[in-house]
Amino acid sequence: MSLINLIELPVLGDARGSLVSIEANNTVPFDIKRAYYIFNTKDNVARGFHAHKNLKQLAVCVSGQCRFELDNGLQRESVLLDSPAKGLFIVDMVWREMHDFSKDCVLIVFASEHYDEADYIRDYEDFLEQVKS
Ligand code: TYD
């Protein structure tokens, strides 16, 4: 089964332009408790490098592009987010890295839980141990 779960976000367009709506338990299969966005990322910076024990997320590049690498301990896959109509759904216990941010990249993430540092696994070896057990 692919690790890359892309949700095609319906674009509501009219003569004035485009609009995408994200609704909890509808467009995204969870209750949204938090949203954050990453922008102004400097050249050659990669981010992420962690997994979450209990967190579902939907990531959307609303401007520009970046590349996600997802890893479940058995396989690693890469996907380019280059459209505001592409949502990447990420479940628990998936190692994620973000690479190749364009200068104009604005990456918004909708999350199922509030921020909790204790939910992070930031060490890749720890992550591999925990997915095995
Ligand atoms: P982090 O999750 O490490 O960023 P990334 O995975 O994108 O590289 O978060 C960077 C910092 O921001 C860290 O100090 C925690 C803080 N932070 C919050 O306070 N709230 C949040 O919702 C998020 C995602 C991060």
PDB file of C-alpha atoms and ligand atoms in Angstrom:
ATOM      1  CA  MET A   1       0.000   0.000   0.000  1.00  0.00           C
ATOM      2  CA  SER A   2       1.333   3.432  -0.896  1.00  0.00           C
ATOM      3  CA  LEU A   3       2.365   5.750   1.902  1.00  0.00           C
ATOM      4  CA  ILE A   4       1.325   8.686  -0.237  1.00  0.00           C
ATOM      5  CA  ASN A   5      -2.309   9.462   0.404  1.00  0.00           C
ATOM      6  CA  LEU A   6      -3.218  12.464  -1.710  1.00  0.00           C
ATOM      7  CA  ILE A   7      -6.614  14.070  -1.275  1.00  0.00           C
ATOM      8  CA  GLU A   8      -7.768  15.981  -4.317  1.00  0.00           C
ATOM      9  CA  LEU A   9      -9.272  19.170  -2.893  1.00  0.00           C
ATOM     10  CA  PRO A  10     -12.258  20.440  -4.840  1.00  0.00           C
ATOM     11  CA  VAL A  11     -11.558  23.846  -6.369  1.00  0.00           C
ATOM     12  CA  LEU A  12     -14.592  26.092  -6.334  1.00  0.00           C
ATOM     13  CA  GLY A  13     -13.929  28.503  -9.117  1.00  0.00           C
ATOM     14  CA  ASP A  14     -15.837  31.242 -10.801  1.00  0.00           C
ATOM     15  CA  ALA A  15     -14.981  34.200 -13.014  1.00  0.00           C
ATOM     16  CA  ARG A  16     -13.257  35.913 -10.061  1.00  0.00           C
ATOM     17  CA  GLY A  17     -10.801  33.099  -9.383  1.00  0.00           C
ATOM     18  CA  SER A  18     -10.455  29.999  -7.222  1.00  0.00           C
ATOM     19  CA  LEU A  19     -11.382  28.926  -3.704  1.00  0.00           C
ATOM     20  CA  VAL A  20     -10.673  25.749  -1.732  1.00  0.00           C
ATOM     21  CA  SER A  21     -12.583  24.921   1.446  1.00  0.00           C
ATOM     22  CA  ILE A  22     -11.230  22.525   4.082  1.00  0.00           C
ATOM     23  CA  GLU A  23     -13.905  21.150   6.408  1.00  0.00           C
ATOM     24  CA  ALA A  24     -13.311  18.912   9.427  1.00  0.00           C
ATOM     25  CA  ASN A  25     -14.683  15.372   9.043  1.00  0.00           C
ATOM     26  CA  ASN A  26     -15.551  16.136   5.456  1.00  0.00           C
ATOM     27  CA  THR A  27     -12.638  17.276   3.287  1.00  0.00           C
ATOM     28  CA  VAL A  28     -10.296  15.904   5.956  1.00  0.00           C
ATOM     29  CA  PRO A  29     -11.101  12.701   7.868  1.00  0.00           C
ATOM     30  CA  PHE A  30     -10.536  14.168  11.351  1.00  0.00           C
ATOM     31  CA  ASP A  31     -11.483  17.021  13.674  1.00  0.00           C
ATOM     32  CA  ILE A  32      -9.155  19.968  13.072  1.00  0.00           C
ATOM     33  CA  LYS A  33      -7.755  21.308  16.365  1.00  0.00           C
ATOM     34  CA  ARG A  34      -4.843  23.305  14.964  1.00  0.00           C
ATOM     35  CA  ALA A  35      -3.487  24.812  11.781  1.00  0.00           C
ATOM     36  CA  TYR A  36      -0.004  26.178  11.200  1.00  0.00           C
ATOM     37  CA  TYR A  37       1.946  27.352   8.202  1.00  0.00           C
ATOM     38  CA  ILE A  38       5.555  27.353   7.147  1.00  0.00           C
ATOM     39  CA  PHE A  39       6.819  30.130   4.893  1.00  0.00           C
ATOM     40  CA  ASN A  40       9.951  32.171   4.219  1.00  0.00           C
ATOM     41  CA  THR A  41      11.982  28.954   4.291  1.00  0.00           C
ATOM     42  CA  LYS A  42      15.627  29.684   3.581  1.00  0.00           C
ATOM     43  CA  ASP A  43      17.602  28.139   0.693  1.00  0.00           C
ATOM     44  CA  ASN A  44      18.666  24.519   1.098  1.00  0.00           C
ATOM     45  CA  VAL A  45      16.711  24.069   4.336  1.00  0.00           C
ATOM     46  CA  ALA A  46      14.977  20.753   4.968  1.00  0.00           C
ATOM     47  CA  ARG A  47      12.426  20.443   7.791  1.00  0.00           C
ATOM     48  CA  GLY A  48      10.448  17.816   9.612  1.00  0.00           C
ATOM     49  CA  PHE A  49      12.650  14.837  10.477  1.00  0.00           C
ATOM     50  CA  HIS A  50      10.182  13.471  12.979  1.00  0.00           C
ATOM     51  CA  ALA A  51       7.129  11.253  13.403  1.00  0.00           C
ATOM     52  CA  HIS A  52       4.097  11.612  15.660  1.00  0.00           C
ATOM     53  CA  LYS A  53       2.650   8.942  17.912  1.00  0.00           C
ATOM     54  CA  ASN A  54      -0.888  10.273  17.719  1.00  0.00           C
ATOM     55  CA  LEU A  55      -1.479  12.962  15.128  1.00  0.00           C
ATOM     56  CA  LYS A  56      -3.221  13.127  11.800  1.00  0.00           C
ATOM     57  CA  GLN A  57      -2.364  15.942   9.448  1.00  0.00           C
ATOM     58  CA  LEU A  58      -3.278  17.340   6.074  1.00  0.00           C
ATOM     59  CA  ALA A  59      -0.510  19.338   4.354  1.00  0.00           C
ATOM     60  CA  VAL A  60      -1.234  21.703   1.479  1.00  0.00           C
ATOM     61  CA  CYS A  61       1.188  23.932  -0.421  1.00  0.00           C
ATOM     62  CA  VAL A  62      -1.097  26.903  -0.977  1.00  0.00           C
ATOM     63  CA  SER A  63       1.712  28.720  -2.799  1.00  0.00           C
ATOM     64  CA  GLY A  64       4.860  27.398  -4.457  1.00  0.00           C
ATOM     65  CA  GLN A  65       6.016  23.861  -3.865  1.00  0.00           C
ATOM     66  CA  CYS A  66       7.951  21.482  -1.648  1.00  0.00           C
ATOM     67  CA  ARG A  67       8.679  17.778  -1.639  1.00  0.00           C
ATOM     68  CA  PHE A  68       7.624  15.433   1.165  1.00  0.00           C
ATOM     69  CA  GLU A  69       9.383  12.200   2.009  1.00  0.00           C
ATOM     70  CA  LEU A  70       7.332   9.769   4.059  1.00  0.00           C
ATOM     71  CA  ASP A  71       8.741   6.654   5.695  1.00  0.00           C
ATOM     72  CA  ASN A  72       6.917   4.003   7.737  1.00  0.00           C
ATOM     73  CA  GLY A  73      10.058   2.134   8.743  1.00  0.00           C
ATOM     74  CA  LEU A  74       9.692  -0.329   5.874  1.00  0.00           C
ATOM     75  CA  GLN A  75       9.467   1.892   2.855  1.00  0.00           C
ATOM     76  CA  ARG A  76      10.136   5.502   1.932  1.00  0.00           C
ATOM     77  CA  GLU A  77       8.236   7.463  -0.719  1.00  0.00           C
ATOM     78  CA  SER A  78       8.479  10.976  -2.055  1.00  0.00           C
ATOM     79  CA  VAL A  79       5.801  13.307  -3.388  1.00  0.00           C
ATOM     80  CA  LEU A  80       5.891  16.827  -4.787  1.00  0.00           C
ATOM     81  CA  LEU A  81       3.208  19.154  -3.421  1.00  0.00           C
ATOM     82  CA  ASP A  82       2.901  21.749  -6.153  1.00  0.00           C
ATOM     83  CA  SER A  83      -0.759  22.705  -6.180  1.00  0.00           C
ATOM     84  CA  PRO A  84      -3.216  24.281  -3.710  1.00  0.00           C
ATOM     85  CA  ALA A  85      -5.613  21.545  -4.804  1.00  0.00           C
ATOM     86  CA  LYS A  86      -3.394  18.704  -3.532  1.00  0.00           C
ATOM     87  CA  GLY A  87      -3.673  17.677   0.113  1.00  0.00           C
ATOM     88  CA  LEU A  88      -1.266  15.150   1.601  1.00  0.00           C
ATOM     89  CA  PHE A  89      -2.879  13.137   4.400  1.00  0.00           C
ATOM     90  CA  ILE A  90      -0.367  11.846   6.943  1.00  0.00           C
ATOM     91  CA  VAL A  91      -1.310   9.422   9.722  1.00  0.00           C
ATOM     92  CA  ASP A  92       0.355   8.389  13.005  1.00  0.00           C
ATOM     93  CA  MET A  93       3.808   6.861  13.107  1.00  0.00           C
ATOM     94  CA  VAL A  94       5.043   8.107   9.755  1.00  0.00           C
ATOM     95  CA  TRP A  95       8.460   9.732   9.573  1.00  0.00           C
ATOM     96  CA  ARG A  96       8.238  12.894   7.464  1.00  0.00           C
ATOM     97  CA  GLU A  97      10.795  15.177   5.908  1.00  0.00           C
ATOM     98  CA  MET A  98      10.183  18.265   3.774  1.00  0.00           C
ATOM     99  CA  HIS A  99      12.730  19.183   1.132  1.00  0.00           C
ATOM    100  CA  ASP A 100      13.189  21.449  -1.905  1.00  0.00           C
ATOM    101  CA  PHE A 101      11.065  24.378  -0.701  1.00  0.00           C
ATOM    102  CA  SER A 102      10.551  26.980  -3.423  1.00  0.00           C
ATOM    103  CA  LYS A 103      11.140  30.586  -2.317  1.00  0.00           C
ATOM    104  CA  ASP A 104       7.415  31.308  -2.534  1.00  0.00           C
ATOM    105  CA  CYS A 105       6.353  28.150  -0.687  1.00  0.00           C
ATOM    106  CA  VAL A 106       3.592  28.553   1.881  1.00  0.00           C
ATOM    107  CA  LEU A 107       2.860  25.164   3.403  1.00  0.00           C
ATOM    108  CA  ILE A 108      -0.239  24.996   5.582  1.00  0.00           C
ATOM    109  CA  VAL A 109      -0.855  22.032   7.841  1.00  0.00           C
ATOM    110  CA  PHE A 110      -4.154  21.093   9.481  1.00  0.00           C
ATOM    111  CA  ALA A 111      -3.719  18.890  12.531  1.00  0.00           C
ATOM    112  CA  SER A 112      -5.993  16.644  14.600  1.00  0.00           C
ATOM    113  CA  GLU A 113      -4.409  17.603  17.953  1.00  0.00           C
ATOM    114  CA  HIS A 114      -2.988  20.606  19.727  1.00  0.00           C
ATOM    115  CA  TYR A 115       0.774  21.055  19.742  1.00  0.00           C
ATOM    116  CA  ASP A 116       2.418  18.578  22.127  1.00  0.00           C
ATOM    117  CA  GLU A 117       6.175  18.113  22.083  1.00  0.00           C
ATOM    118  CA  ALA A 118       5.720  14.771  23.935  1.00  0.00           C
ATOM    119  CA  ASP A 119       3.940  13.392  20.853  1.00  0.00           C
ATOM    120  CA  TYR A 120       7.054  13.828  18.675  1.00  0.00           C
ATOM    121  CA  ILE A 121       9.627  11.144  17.894  1.00  0.00           C
ATOM    122  CA  ARG A 122      12.608  13.165  16.705  1.00  0.00           C
ATOM    123  CA  ASP A 123      15.221  10.425  16.572  1.00  0.00           C
ATOM    124  CA  TYR A 124      15.087   8.142  13.507  1.00  0.00           C
ATOM    125  CA  GLU A 125      16.539   5.126  15.356  1.00  0.00           C
ATOM    126  CA  ASP A 126      13.901   5.552  18.117  1.00  0.00           C
ATOM    127  CA  PHE A 127      11.245   5.758  15.418  1.00  0.00           C
ATOM    128  CA  LEU A 128      12.431   2.464  13.859  1.00  0.00           C
ATOM    129  CA  GLU A 129      12.386   0.795  17.302  1.00  0.00           C
ATOM    130  CA  GLN A 130       8.883   2.037  18.015  1.00  0.00           C
ATOM    131  CA  VAL A 131       7.375   0.987  14.681  1.00  0.00           C
ATOM    132  CA  LYS A 132       8.838  -2.504  15.130  1.00  0.00           C
ATOM    133  CA  SER A 133       7.296  -2.952  18.587  1.00  0.00           C
TER     134      SER A 133
HETATM  135  P1  TYD B   1       8.826  21.621  14.337  1.00  0.00           P
HETATM  136  O1  TYD B   1       7.602  20.776  14.441  1.00  0.00           O
HETATM  137  O2  TYD B   1      10.121  21.051  14.816  1.00  0.00           O
HETATM  138  O3  TYD B   1       9.019  22.092  12.824  1.00  0.00           O
HETATM  139  P2  TYD B   1       9.298  21.224  11.512  1.00  0.00           P
HETATM  140  O4  TYD B   1       8.913  19.825  11.758  1.00  0.00           O
HETATM  141  O5  TYD B   1       8.483  21.872  10.479  1.00  0.00           O
HETATM  142  O6  TYD B   1      10.742  21.335  11.166  1.00  0.00           O
HETATM  143  O7  TYD B   1       8.517  23.001  15.059  1.00  0.00           O
HETATM  144  C1  TYD B   1       9.436  24.070  15.065  1.00  0.00           C
HETATM  145  C2  TYD B   1       9.220  24.862  16.347  1.00  0.00           C
HETATM  146  O8  TYD B   1       7.918  25.415  16.408  1.00  0.00           O
HETATM  147  C3  TYD B   1       9.407  24.011  17.597  1.00  0.00           C
HETATM  148  O9  TYD B   1      10.098  24.782  18.557  1.00  0.00           O
HETATM  149  C4  TYD B   1       8.003  23.762  18.075  1.00  0.00           C
HETATM  150  C5  TYD B   1       7.228  24.960  17.565  1.00  0.00           C
HETATM  151  N1  TYD B   1       5.832  24.635  17.221  1.00  0.00           N
HETATM  152  C6  TYD B   1       4.794  25.114  18.000  1.00  0.00           C
HETATM  153  O10 TYD B   1       4.994  25.793  19.022  1.00  0.00           O
HETATM  154  N2  TYD B   1       3.508  24.824  17.642  1.00  0.00           N
HETATM  155  C7  TYD B   1       3.225  24.071  16.556  1.00  0.00           C
HETATM  156  O11 TYD B   1       2.029  23.829  16.242  1.00  0.00           O
HETATM  157  C8  TYD B   1       4.309  23.562  15.750  1.00  0.00           C
HETATM  158  C9  TYD B   1       4.052  22.719  14.531  1.00  0.00           C
HETATM  159  C10 TYD B   1       5.590  23.877  16.126  1.00  0.00           C
END
